[in-house]
Coordinates of C-alpha atoms in Angstrom, one line a residue:
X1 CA 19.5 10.7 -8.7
X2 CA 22.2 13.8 -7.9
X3 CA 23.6 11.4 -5.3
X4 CA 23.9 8.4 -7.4
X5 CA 25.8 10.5 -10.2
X6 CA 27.9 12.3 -8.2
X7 CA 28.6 8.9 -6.3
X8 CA 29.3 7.1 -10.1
X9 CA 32.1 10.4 -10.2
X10 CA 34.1 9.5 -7.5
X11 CA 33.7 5.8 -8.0
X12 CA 35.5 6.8 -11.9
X13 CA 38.1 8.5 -10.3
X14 CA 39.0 7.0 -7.1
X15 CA 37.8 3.8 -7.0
X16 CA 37.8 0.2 -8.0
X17 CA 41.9 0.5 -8.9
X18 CA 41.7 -3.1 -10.0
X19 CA 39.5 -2.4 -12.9
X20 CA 40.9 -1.9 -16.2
X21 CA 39.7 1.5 -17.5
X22 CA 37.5 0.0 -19.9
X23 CA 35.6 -1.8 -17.6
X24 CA 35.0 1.6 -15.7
X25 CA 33.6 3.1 -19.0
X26 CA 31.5 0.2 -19.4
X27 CA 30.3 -0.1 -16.1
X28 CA 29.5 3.9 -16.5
X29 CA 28.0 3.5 -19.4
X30 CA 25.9 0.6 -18.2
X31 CA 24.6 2.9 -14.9
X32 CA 23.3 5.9 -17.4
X33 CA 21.8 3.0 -19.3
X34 CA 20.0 1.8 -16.0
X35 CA 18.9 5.1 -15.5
X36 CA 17.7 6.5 -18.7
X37 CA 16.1 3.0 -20.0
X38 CA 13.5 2.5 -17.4
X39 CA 13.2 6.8 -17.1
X40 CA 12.1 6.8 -21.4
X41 CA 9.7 3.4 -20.7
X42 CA 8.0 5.1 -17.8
X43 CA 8.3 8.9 -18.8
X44 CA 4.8 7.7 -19.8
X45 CA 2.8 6.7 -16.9
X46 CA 1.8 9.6 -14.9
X47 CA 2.2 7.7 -11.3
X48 CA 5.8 7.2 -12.3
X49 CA 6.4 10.6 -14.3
X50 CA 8.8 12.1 -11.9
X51 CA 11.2 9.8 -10.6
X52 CA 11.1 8.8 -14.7
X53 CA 12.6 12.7 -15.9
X54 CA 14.9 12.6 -12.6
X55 CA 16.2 9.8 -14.4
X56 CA 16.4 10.6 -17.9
X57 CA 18.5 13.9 -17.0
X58 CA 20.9 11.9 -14.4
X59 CA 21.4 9.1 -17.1
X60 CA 22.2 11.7 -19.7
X61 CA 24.4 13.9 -17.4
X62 CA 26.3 10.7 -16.3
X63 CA 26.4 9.6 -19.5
X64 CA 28.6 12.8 -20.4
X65 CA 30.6 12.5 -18.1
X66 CA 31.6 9.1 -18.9
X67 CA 32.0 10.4 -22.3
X68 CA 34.5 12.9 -20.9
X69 CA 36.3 10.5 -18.4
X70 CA 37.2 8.0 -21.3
X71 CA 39.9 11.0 -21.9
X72 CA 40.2 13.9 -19.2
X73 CA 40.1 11.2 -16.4
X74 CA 43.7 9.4 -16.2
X75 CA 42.1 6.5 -14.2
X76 CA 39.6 5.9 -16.6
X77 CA 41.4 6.9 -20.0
X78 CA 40.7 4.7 -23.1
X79 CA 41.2 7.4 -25.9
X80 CA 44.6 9.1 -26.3
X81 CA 43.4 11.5 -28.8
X82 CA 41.6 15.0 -26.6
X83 CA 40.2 16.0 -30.2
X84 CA 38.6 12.8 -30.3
X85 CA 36.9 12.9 -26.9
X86 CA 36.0 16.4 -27.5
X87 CA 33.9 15.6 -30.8
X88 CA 32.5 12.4 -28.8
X89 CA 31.4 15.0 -26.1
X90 CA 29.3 17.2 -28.4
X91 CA 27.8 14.1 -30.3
X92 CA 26.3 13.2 -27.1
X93 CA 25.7 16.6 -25.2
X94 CA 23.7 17.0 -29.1
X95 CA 21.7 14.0 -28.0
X96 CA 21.1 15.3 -24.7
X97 CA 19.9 18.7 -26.2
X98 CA 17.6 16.4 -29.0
X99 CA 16.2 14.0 -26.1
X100 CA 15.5 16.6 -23.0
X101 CA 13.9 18.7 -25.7
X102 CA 11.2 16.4 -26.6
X103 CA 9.8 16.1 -23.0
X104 CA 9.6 20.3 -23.2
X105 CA 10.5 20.1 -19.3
X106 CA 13.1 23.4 -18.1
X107 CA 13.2 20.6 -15.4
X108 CA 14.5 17.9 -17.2
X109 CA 16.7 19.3 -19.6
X110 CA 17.7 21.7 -16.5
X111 CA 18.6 18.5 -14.1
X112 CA 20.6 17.1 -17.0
X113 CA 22.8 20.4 -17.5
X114 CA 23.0 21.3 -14.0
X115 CA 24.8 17.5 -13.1
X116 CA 27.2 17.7 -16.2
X117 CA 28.3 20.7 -15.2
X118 CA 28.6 19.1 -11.2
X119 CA 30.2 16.3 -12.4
X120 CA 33.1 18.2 -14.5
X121 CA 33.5 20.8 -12.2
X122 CA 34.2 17.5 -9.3
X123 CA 36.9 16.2 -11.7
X124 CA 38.9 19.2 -12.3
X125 CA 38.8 20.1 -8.4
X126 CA 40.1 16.5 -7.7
X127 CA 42.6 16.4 -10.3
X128 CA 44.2 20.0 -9.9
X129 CA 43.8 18.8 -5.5
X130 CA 46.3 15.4 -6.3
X131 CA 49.4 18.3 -7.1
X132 CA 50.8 19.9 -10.3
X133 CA 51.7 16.5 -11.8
X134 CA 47.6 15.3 -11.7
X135 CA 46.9 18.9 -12.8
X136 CA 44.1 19.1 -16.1
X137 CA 45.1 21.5 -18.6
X138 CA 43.1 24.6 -19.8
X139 CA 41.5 22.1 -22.4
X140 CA 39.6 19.9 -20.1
X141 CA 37.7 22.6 -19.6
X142 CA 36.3 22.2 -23.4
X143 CA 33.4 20.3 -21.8
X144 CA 32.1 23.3 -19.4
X145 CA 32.4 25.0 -23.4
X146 CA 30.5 22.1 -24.9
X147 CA 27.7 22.4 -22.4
X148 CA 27.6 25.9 -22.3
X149 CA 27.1 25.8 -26.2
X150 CA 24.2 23.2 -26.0
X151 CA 22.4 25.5 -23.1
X152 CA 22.4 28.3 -25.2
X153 CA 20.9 26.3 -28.2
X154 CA 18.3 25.7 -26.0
X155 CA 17.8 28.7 -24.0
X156 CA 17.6 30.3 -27.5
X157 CA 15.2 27.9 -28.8
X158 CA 12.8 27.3 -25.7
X159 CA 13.1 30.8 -24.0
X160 CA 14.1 28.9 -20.7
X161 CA 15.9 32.6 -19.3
X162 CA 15.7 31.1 -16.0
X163 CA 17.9 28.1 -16.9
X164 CA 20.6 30.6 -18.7
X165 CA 21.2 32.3 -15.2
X166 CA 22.1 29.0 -13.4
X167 CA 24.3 27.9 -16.8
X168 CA 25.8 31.1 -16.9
X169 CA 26.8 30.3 -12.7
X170 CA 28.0 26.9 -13.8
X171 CA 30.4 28.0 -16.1
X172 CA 31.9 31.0 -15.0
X173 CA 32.5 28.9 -11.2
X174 CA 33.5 25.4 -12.7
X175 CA 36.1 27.8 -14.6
X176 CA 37.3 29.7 -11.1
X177 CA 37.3 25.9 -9.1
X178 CA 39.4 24.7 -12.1
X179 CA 41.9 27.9 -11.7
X180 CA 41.9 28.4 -8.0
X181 CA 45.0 25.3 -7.5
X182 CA 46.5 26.7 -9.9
X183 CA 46.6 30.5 -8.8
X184 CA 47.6 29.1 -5.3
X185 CA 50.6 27.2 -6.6
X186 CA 51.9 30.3 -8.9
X187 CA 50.9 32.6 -6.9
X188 CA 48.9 36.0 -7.6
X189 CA 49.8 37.8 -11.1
X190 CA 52.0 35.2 -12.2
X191 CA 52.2 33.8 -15.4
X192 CA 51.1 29.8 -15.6
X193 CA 51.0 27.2 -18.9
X194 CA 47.6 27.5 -19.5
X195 CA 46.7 31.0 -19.0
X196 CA 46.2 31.6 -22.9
X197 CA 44.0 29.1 -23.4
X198 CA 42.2 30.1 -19.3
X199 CA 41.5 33.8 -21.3
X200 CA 40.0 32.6 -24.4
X201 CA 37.7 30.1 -22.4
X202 CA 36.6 32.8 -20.4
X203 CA 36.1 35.6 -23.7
X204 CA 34.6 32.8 -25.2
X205 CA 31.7 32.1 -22.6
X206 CA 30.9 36.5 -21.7
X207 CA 30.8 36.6 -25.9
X208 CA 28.8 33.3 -25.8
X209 CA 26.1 34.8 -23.2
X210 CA 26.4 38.1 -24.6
X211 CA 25.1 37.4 -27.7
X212 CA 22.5 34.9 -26.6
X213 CA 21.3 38.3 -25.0
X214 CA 21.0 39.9 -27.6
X215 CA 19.8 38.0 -30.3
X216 CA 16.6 36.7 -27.8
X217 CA 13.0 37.4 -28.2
X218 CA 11.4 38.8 -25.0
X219 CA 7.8 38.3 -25.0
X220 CA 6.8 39.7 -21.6
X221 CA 8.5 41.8 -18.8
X222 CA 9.2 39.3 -16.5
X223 CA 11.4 37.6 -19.5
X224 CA 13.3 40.4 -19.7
X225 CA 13.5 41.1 -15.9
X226 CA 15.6 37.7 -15.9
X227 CA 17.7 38.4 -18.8
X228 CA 18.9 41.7 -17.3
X229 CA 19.9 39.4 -14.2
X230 CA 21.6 37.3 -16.9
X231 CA 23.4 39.9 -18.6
X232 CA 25.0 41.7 -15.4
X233 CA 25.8 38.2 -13.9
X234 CA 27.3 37.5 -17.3
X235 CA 29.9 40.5 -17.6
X236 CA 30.4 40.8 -13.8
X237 CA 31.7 36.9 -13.6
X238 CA 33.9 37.6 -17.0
X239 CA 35.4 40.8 -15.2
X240 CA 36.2 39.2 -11.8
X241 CA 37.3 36.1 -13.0
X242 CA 40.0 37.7 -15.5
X243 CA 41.3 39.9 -12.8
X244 CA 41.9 36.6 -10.6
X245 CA 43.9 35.4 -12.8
X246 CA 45.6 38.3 -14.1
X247 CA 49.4 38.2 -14.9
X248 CA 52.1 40.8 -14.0
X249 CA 52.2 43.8 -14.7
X250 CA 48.3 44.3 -15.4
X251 CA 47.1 46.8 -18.3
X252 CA 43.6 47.1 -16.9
X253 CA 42.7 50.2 -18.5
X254 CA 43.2 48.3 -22.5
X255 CA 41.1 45.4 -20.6
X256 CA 37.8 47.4 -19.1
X257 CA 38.6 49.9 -22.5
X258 CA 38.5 46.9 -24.8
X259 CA 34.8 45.5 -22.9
X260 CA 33.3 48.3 -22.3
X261 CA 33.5 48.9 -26.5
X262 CA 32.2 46.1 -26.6
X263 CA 29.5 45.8 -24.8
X264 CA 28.3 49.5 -26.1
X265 CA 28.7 48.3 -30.1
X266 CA 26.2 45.2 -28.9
X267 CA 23.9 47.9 -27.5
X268 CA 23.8 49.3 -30.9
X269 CA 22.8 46.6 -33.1
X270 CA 19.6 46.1 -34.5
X271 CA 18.5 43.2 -32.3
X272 CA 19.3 45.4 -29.1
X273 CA 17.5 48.6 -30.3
X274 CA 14.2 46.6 -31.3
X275 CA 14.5 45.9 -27.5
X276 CA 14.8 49.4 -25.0
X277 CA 16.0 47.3 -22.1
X278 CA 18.5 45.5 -23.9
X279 CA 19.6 48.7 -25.8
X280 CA 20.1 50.7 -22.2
X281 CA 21.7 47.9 -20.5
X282 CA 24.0 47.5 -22.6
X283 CA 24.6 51.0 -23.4
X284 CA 24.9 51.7 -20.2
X285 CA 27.4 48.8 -19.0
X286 CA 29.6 50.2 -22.1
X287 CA 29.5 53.8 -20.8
X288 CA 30.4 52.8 -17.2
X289 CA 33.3 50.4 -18.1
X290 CA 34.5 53.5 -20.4
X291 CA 34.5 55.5 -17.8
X292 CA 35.7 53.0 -15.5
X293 CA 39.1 52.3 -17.7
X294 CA 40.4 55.7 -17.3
X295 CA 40.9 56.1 -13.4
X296 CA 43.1 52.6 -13.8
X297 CA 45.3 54.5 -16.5
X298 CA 45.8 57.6 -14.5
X299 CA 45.9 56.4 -10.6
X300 CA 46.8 52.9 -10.9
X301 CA 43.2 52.4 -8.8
X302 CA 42.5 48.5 -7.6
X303 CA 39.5 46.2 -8.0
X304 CA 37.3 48.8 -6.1
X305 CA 36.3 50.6 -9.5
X306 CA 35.2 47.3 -10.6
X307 CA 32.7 47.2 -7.5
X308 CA 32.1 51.2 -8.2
X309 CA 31.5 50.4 -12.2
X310 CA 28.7 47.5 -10.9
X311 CA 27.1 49.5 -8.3
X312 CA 26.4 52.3 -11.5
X313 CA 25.2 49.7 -13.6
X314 CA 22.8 48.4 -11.5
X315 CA 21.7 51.6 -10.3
X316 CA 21.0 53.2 -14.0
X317 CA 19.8 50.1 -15.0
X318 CA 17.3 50.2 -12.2
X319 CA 16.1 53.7 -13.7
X320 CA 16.7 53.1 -17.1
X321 CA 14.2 49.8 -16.9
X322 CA 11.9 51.1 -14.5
X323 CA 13.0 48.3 -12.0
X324 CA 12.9 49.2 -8.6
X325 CA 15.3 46.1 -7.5
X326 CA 17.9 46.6 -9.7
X327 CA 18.1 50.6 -7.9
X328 CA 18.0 49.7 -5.1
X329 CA 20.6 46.6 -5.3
X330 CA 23.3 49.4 -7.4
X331 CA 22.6 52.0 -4.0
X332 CA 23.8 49.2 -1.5
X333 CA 26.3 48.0 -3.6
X334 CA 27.7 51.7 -3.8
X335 CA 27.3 51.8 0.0
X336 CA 29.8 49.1 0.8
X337 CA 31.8 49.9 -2.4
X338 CA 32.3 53.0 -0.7
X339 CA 33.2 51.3 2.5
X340 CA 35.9 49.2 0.9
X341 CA 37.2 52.1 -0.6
X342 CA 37.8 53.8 2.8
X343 CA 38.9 51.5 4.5
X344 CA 41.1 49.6 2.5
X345 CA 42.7 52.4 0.0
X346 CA 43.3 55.4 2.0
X347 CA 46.5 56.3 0.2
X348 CA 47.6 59.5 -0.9
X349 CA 48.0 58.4 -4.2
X350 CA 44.3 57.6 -4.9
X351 CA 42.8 60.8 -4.8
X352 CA 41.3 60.8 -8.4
X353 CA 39.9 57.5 -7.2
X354 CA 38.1 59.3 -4.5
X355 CA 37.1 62.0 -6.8
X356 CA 35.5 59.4 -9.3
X357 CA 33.5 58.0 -6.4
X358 CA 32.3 61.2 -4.6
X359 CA 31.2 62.5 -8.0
X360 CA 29.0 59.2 -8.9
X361 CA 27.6 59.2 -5.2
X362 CA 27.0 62.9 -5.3
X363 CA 24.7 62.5 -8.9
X364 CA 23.3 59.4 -7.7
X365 CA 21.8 61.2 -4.2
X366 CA 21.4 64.5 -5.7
X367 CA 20.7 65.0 -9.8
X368 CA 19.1 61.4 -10.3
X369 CA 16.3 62.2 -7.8
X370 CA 15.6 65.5 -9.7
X371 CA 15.8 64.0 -13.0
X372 CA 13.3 61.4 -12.6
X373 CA 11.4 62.9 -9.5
X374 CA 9.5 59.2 -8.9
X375 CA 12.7 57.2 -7.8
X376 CA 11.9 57.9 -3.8
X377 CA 8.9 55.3 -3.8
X378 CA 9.6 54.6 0.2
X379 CA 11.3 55.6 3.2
X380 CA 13.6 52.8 2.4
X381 CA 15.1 54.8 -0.6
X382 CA 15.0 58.1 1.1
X383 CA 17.6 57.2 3.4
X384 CA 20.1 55.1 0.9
X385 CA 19.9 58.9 -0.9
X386 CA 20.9 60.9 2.0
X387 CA 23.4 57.9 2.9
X388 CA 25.2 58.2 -0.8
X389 CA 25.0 62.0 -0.2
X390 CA 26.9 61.7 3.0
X391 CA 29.4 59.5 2.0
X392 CA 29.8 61.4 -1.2
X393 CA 31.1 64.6 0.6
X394 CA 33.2 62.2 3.3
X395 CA 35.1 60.4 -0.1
X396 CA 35.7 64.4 -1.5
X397 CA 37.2 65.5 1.9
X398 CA 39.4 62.5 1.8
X399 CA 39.7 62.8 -2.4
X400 CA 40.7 66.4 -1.5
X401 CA 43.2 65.1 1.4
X402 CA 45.1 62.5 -0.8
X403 CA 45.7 64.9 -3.4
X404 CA 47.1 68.4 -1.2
X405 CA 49.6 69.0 0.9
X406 CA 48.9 68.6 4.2
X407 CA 48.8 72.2 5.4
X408 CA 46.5 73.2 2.1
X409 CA 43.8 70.6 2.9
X410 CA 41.9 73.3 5.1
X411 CA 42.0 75.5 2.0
X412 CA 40.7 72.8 -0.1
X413 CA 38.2 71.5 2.9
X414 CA 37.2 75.7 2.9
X415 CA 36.7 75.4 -1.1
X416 CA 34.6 72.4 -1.0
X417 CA 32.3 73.8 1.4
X418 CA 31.7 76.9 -0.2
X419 CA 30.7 74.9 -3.0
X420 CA 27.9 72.5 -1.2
X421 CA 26.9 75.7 0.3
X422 CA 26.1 77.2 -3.5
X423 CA 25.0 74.0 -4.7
X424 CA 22.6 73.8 -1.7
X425 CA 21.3 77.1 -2.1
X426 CA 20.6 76.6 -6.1
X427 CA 18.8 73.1 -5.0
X428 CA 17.5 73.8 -2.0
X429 CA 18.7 70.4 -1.0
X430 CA 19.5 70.8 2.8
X431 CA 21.3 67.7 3.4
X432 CA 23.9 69.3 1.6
X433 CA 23.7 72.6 3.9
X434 CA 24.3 70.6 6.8
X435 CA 27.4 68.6 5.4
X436 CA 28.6 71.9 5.1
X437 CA 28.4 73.0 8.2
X438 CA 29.4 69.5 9.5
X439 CA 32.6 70.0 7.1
X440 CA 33.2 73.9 8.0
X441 CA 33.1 72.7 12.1
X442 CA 35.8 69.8 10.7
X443 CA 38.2 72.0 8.9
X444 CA 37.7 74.9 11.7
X445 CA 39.4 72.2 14.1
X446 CA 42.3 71.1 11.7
X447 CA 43.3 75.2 11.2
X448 CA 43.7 75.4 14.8
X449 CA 45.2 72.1 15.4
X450 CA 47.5 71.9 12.7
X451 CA 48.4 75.0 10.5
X452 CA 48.4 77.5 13.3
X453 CA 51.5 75.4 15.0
X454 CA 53.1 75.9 11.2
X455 CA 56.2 78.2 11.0
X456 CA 58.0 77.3 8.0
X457 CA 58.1 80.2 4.9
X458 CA 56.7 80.4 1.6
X459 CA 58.2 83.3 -0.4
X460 CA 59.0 85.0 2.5
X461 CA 55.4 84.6 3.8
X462 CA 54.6 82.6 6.7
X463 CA 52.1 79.3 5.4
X464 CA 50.4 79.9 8.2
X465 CA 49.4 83.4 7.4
X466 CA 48.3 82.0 3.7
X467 CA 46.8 79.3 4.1
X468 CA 44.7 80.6 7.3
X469 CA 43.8 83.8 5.3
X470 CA 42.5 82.2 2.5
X471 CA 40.3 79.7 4.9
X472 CA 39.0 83.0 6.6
X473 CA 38.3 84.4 3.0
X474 CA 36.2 81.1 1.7
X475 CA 34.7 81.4 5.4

């Protein structure tokens, strides 16, 4: 049945360039009919039950999409009017909703969503693929909105949470397969035609999710389990799809300022407090994308404090909500986030970027463990703590690196270590003893190396007898 619709796509759009387009609609129409006629006669029969449903949601998928080629589809295009199509689009995705329901199947209704969602996300790829002239505008993507609306209804109605997850896919990536040409032709942070109408789509949809979050009722853990997959899929798709397409010059700290508000005022209505994992989550997304904005305003950081912001909201989700995946998932995340950051923005320029990390790594390894002493359940999560705690002190010496001049790092190296060395003691946490002395052995070797062969003066004081002195002090 996939095969047959996605072959009925092509055949719309490619194909049979002799036909009028109203014999294409026709013959469209007539293959959903062929499909969900014979799927509603022999739902019935329990011999035939399966192929029947695989039918019903193909002929009801294809059926939308017809309903959307008779516009959106210039080889197939019977109605000038887009308002027009668009109302004929919900009349029938509302029929879709109404039949799929009465079966009671997360498959069928599923099968039917999943295809219309296939099929549009096929004709925008092929359109926007034939050059700028064959290009859709932002408003052919009023169907993935359509859709989106109807799965929601549904989700909302049937507490299908599952389904939500792969709608919630389907959007957000039938949006980026639509934009992708586009950014490519333009180029990165340029401004195109439809980029107005590209952001509201894409507030619409996190809004659309967000409240279908919110506004649910969880009966059982697992329920909520998904929906907490939901939600962070949800805002993590809405932030990396809007920094894709981002235009020059970027404000990102108004964009992750304005969202994270958001998301903490959801966390505080009624419908999210009746429900302690919804309340944290949220809560906690806010707060992190608060804190997130800041950096962006006063180091002009890159997408790496996006990956940072995730990693935290996984991980204090993942103790917030008890969930040992979720903690897990934000401490590996925060390994490679801490990676990227490395490797790819070692510039002087970033040090509060470094700072920001090394403190999150250094209270994820070191007060989180304290605070809620049954997060190390396994080996596993012993050595993702004393990894973060490593790499917490390597992104402070470099933090501390970008932001002195070069022959003061040793003094700032010598003032860091003094301080794991204290914080060690008050602890007793000796994984931070031996970064010290790791860190003292380090900054030992750039005294000699580097300040010792300094000559120029500083008030009439060598910087080599200062800054050496105040090592051998802090020593």
């Amino acid at each position: 049945v996939t095969l047959l619709v996605i072959g009925m796509t092509f055949l719309l759009m490619t194909q049979w360039h002799r036909f009028s387009p109203g014999l294409k609609v026709t013959i469209g129409f007539l293959t959903a009919a062929l499909m969900l006629v014979p799927g509603i006669i022999f739902e019935k029969r329990e011999r035939w039950r399966i192929l029947s449903r695989a039918g019903i949601g193909g002929g009801w998928a294809l059926a939308f999409f017809v309903t959307y080629a008779m516009h959106h589809i210039a080889a197939s295009r019977i109605i000038a009017s887009e308002s027009v199509d668009l109302v004929l689009m919900l009349i029938v995705a509302a029929a879709m909703v109404a039949h799929t329901l009465k079966y009671r199947s997360q498959v069928v209704t599923g099968l039917a969503f999943i295809l219309a969602f296939t099929t549009v996300t096929i004709s925008n790829v092929t359109a926007n693929s034939l050059g700028p002239s064959s290009s859709l505008t932002a408003y052919s993507l009023g169907a993935s909105a359509i859709l989106a609306l109807g799965l929601v209804a549904i989700v909302w109605r049937m507490g299908w949470y599952e389904l939500e997850i792969f709608g919630i896919l389907a959007t957000f990536l039938n949006h980026y397969y639509w934009l992708r040409p586009i950014i490519a032709r333009v180029g990165m942070h340029h401004y195109f035609e439809e980029y107005a109408a590209s952001s509201a789509l894409l507030i619409f949809y996190w809004l659309l999710f967000r409240v279908s979050y919110v506004m649910r009722k969880v009966k059982e853990p697992g329920e909520e389990r998904i929906s907490t997959v939901a939600a962070l899929l949800n805002v993590g798709l809405f932030l990396g799809i809007m920094g894709y397409q981002a235009v020059h010059p970027p404000h990102p700290f108004w964009f992750f300022f304005t969202v994270g508000a958001v998301e903490l005022a959801f966390g505080q209505l009624p419908w999210a407090r009746r429900r302690h994992a919804a309340f944290v989550l949220l809560t906690t997304l806010g707060a992190v994308l608060l804190v997130t904005a800041f950096p962006y305003k006063f180091s002009g950081a890159s997408l790496s404090l996006v990956w940072l912001a995730d990693a935290e909201a996984f991980f204090l989700a993942g103790i917030f909500l008890h969930e040992t995946v979720f903690r897990r998932l934000g401490l590996l995340a925060g390994l490679l986030t801490a990676s990227q950051i490395l490797v790819a923005i070692a510039l002087p320029h970033l040090g509060l970027v470094y700072g920001v990390a090394a403190l999150a790594f250094y209270l994820n390894a070191q007060f989180a463990p304290r605070r809620w002493p049954g997060l190390n359940q396994s080996r596993f999560d012993e050595i993702c703590q004393q990894v973060t705690s490593y790499l917490a002190t390597v992104l402070a010496a470099f933090g501390l690196w970008a932001a002195t001049p070069e022959k003061w790092t040793v003094v700032a190296w010598a003032g860091l270590i003094l301080a794991l060395i204290w914080t060690s003691a008050r602890l007793k946490a000796q994984d931070l003893a031996l970064q010290a002395h790791l860190l003292l052995f380090l900054t030992f070797i750039a005294t000699i190396g580097i300040n010792l062969a300094t000559k120029p003066l500083h008030h009439h004081l060598g910087v080599r007898l200062i800054t050496d002195g105040e090592v051998a002090a802090l020593f």
